[in-house]
Coordinates of C-alpha atoms in Angstrom, one line a residue:
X1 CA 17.7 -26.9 -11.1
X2 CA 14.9 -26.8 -9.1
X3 CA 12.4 -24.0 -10.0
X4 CA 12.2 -21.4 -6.6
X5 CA 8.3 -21.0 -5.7
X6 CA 9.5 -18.0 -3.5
X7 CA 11.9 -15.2 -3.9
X8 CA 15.1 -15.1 -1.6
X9 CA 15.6 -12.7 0.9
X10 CA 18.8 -12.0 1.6
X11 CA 20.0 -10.4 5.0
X12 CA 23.9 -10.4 3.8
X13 CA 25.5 -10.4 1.2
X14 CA 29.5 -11.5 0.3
X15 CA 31.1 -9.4 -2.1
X16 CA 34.6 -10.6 -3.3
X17 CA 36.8 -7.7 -4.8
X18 CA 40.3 -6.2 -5.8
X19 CA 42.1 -4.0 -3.8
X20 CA 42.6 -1.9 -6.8
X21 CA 40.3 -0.4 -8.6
X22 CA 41.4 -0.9 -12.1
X23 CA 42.1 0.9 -15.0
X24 CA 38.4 1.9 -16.1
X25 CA 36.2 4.6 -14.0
X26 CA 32.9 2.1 -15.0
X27 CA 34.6 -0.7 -12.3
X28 CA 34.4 2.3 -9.4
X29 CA 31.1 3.3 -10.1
X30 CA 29.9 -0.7 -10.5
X31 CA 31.0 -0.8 -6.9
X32 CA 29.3 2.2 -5.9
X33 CA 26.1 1.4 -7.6
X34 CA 26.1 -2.0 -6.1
X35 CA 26.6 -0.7 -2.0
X36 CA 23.8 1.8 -3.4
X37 CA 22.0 -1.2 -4.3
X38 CA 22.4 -3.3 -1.1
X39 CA 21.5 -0.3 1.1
X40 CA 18.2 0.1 -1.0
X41 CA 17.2 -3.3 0.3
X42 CA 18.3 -2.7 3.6
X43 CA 21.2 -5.9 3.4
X44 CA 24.4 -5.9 5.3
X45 CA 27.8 -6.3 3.5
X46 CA 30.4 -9.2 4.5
X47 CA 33.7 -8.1 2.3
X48 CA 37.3 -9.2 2.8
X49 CA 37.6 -6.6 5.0
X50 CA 40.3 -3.8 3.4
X51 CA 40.2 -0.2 2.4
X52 CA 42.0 0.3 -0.7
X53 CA 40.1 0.0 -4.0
X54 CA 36.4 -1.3 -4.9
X55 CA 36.9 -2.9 -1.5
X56 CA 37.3 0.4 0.1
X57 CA 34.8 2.2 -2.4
X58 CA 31.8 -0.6 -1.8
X59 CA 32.4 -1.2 1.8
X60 CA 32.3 2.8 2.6
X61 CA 29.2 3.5 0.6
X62 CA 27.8 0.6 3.0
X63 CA 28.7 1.9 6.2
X64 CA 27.5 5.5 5.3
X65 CA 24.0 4.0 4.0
X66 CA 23.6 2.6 7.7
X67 CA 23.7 -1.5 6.7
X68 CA 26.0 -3.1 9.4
X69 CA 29.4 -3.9 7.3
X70 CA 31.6 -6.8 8.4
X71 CA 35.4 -6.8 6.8
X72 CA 37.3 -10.5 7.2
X73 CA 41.1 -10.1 6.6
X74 CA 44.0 -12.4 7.1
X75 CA 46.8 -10.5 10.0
X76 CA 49.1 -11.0 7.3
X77 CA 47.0 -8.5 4.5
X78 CA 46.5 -5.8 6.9
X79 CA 49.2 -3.5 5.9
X80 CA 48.8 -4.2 2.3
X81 CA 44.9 -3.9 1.6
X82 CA 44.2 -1.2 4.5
X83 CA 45.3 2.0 4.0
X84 CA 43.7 4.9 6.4
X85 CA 40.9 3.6 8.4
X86 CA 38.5 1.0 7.9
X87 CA 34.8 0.9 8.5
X88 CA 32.3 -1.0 10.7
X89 CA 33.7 -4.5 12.1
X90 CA 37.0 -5.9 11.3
X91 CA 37.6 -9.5 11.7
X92 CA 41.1 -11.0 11.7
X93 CA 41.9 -14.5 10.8
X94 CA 44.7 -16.5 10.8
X95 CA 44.9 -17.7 6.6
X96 CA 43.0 -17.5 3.8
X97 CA 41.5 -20.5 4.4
X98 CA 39.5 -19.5 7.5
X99 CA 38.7 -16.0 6.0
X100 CA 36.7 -18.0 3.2
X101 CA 35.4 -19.7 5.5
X102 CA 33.7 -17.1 8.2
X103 CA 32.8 -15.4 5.5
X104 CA 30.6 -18.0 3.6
X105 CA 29.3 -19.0 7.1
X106 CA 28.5 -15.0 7.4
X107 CA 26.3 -14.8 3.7
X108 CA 23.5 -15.6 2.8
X109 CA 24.7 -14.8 -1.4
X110 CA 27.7 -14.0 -2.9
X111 CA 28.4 -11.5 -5.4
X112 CA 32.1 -10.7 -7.2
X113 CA 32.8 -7.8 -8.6
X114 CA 36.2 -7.3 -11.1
X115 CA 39.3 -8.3 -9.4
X116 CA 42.1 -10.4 -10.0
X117 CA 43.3 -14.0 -8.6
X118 CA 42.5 -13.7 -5.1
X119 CA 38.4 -12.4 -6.4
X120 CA 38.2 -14.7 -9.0
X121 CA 39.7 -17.9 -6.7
X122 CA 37.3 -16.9 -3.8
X123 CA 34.5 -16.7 -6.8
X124 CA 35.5 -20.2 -8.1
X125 CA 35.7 -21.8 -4.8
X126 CA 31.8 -20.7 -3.8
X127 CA 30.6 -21.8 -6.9
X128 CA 32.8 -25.4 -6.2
X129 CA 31.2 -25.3 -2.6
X130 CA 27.8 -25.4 -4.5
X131 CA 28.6 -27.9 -6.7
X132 CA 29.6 -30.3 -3.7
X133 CA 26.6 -29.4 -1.9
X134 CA 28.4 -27.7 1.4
X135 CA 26.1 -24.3 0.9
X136 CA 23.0 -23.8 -1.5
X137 CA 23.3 -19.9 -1.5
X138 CA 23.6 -18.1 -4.8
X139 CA 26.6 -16.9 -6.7
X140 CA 26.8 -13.7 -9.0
X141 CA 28.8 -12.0 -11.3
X142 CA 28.8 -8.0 -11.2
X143 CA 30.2 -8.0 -15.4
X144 CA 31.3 -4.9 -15.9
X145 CA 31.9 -4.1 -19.1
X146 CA 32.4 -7.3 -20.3
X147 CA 35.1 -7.7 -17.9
X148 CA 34.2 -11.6 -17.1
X149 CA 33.0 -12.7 -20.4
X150 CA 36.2 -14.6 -20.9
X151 CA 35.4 -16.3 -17.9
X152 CA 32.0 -17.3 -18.5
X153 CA 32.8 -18.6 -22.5
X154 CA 35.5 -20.9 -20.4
X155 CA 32.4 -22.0 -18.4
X156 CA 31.0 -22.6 -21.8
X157 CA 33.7 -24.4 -22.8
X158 CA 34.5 -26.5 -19.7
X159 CA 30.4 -28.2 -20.6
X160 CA 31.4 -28.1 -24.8
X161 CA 34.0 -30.2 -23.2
X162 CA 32.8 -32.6 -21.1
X163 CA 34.1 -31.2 -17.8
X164 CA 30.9 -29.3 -15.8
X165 CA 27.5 -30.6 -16.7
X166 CA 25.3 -28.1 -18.0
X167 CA 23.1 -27.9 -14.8
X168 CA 26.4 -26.7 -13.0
X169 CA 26.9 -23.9 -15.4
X170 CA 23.5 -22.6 -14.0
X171 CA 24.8 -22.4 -10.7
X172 CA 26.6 -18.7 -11.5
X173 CA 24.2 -15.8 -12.1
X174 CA 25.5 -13.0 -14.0
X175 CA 24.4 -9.7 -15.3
X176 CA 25.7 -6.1 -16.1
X177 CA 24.4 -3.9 -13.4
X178 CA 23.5 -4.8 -9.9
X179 CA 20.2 -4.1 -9.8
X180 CA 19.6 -6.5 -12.4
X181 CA 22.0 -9.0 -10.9
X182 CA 20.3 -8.6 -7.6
X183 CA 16.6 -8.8 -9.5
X184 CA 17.7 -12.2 -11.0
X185 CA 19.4 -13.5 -7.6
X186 CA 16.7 -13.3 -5.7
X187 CA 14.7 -15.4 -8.2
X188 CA 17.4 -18.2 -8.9
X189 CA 16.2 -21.4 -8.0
X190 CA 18.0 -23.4 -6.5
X191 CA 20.6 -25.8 -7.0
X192 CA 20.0 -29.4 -5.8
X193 CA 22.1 -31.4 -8.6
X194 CA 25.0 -31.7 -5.8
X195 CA 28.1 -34.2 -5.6
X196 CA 26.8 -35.0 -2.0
X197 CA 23.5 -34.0 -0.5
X198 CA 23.5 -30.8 1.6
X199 CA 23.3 -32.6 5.0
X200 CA 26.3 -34.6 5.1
X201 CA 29.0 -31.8 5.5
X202 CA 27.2 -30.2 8.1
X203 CA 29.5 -32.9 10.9
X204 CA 32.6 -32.1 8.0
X205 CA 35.2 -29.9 9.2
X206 CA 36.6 -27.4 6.7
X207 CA 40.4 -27.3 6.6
X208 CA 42.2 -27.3 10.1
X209 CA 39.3 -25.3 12.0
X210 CA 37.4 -27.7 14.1
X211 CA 35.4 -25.1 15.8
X212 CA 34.3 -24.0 12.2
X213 CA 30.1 -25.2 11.2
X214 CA 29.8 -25.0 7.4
X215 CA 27.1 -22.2 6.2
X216 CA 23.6 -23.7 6.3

């Protein structure tokens, strides 16, 4: 990858998350420490828009720090991830699909903290996006405790194996607290190995959402 000659400054950040909170007290506080984090740099929060869980926990300590939060959620999610009320702007979409979407659009990084198949999907798909060269915007992993090392050693694997090429493998950041995830995000260089160059999906549409521009 390209070496970065200055450090990214981000205005908002994407954080994908579970509506639950999991079985370990260290997953809560990671999503405390990294709204803490985001609210020390003055950088808004574009989440997936419920109120249960490190969703709820991340997005709260947000809001309350005075960053502008913005919550993207399908109709069809509303009574399972929000519980109680929600903070600062709720979005509502129609599908999955177009809450990826306005919420890529929305970031300028993306972050993804523990969660389970809808984080880790949302995860893979950004760092797929990068790969094909529709955003250049980095991708992080909050690990927690070790909680995505599978995960990365099946990145490992996938270049042992002939199936991502070791520059690809660069594209996802990781690190165990956010500070230090931040700290290296804003000092990834960027990717420029893409399928097709950059410029060439900007006239693409993404799924059936014509109005839709893809995130510069």
């Amino acid at each position: 990858m390209e070496e970065n000659k200055t450090k990214n400054q981000f205005k908002r950040v994407c954080v994908f998350c579970g509506s639950n909170s999991g079985r370990k007290q260290a997953y809560s506080d990671a999503a405390i420490e990294l709204g803490d984090e985001l609210v020390n740099r003055k950088i808004d929060l574009v989440y997936g828009g419920g109120s249960a869980g490190l969703m709820g926990l991340i997005s709260q300590k947000v809001f309350e720090g005075g960053c502008h939060v913005l919550g993207v959620i399908p109709k069809a999610l509303m009574p399972f991830e929000i519980s109680g009320s929600t903070v600062g702007e709720v979005r509502t979409v129609s599908d999955m699909h177009e809450r990826k979407a306005a919420m890529a659009r929305e970031s300028d990084a993306f972050i993804a903290l523990p969660g389970g198949y809808g984080t880790m999907e949302e995860l893979l798909e950004m760092i797929t996006w990068c790969q094909l060269g529709i955003h250049k915007k980095p991708v992080g992993l909050l690990n927690v405790d070790g909680y995505y090392n599978p995960l990365l050693a099946l990145f490992d694997n996938g270049v042992k194996e002939g199936f991502i090429k070791p520059v690809a493998r660069d594209i996802v950041v990781s690190a165990p607290t956010a500070q230090e995830l931040m700290e290296k995000m804003e000092h990834h260089p960027t990717f420029n190995e893409q399928v097709a160059p950059h410029e060439s999906w900007q006239v693409q549409q993404l799924g059936n959402y014509p109005a839709q521009q893809n995130a510069q």
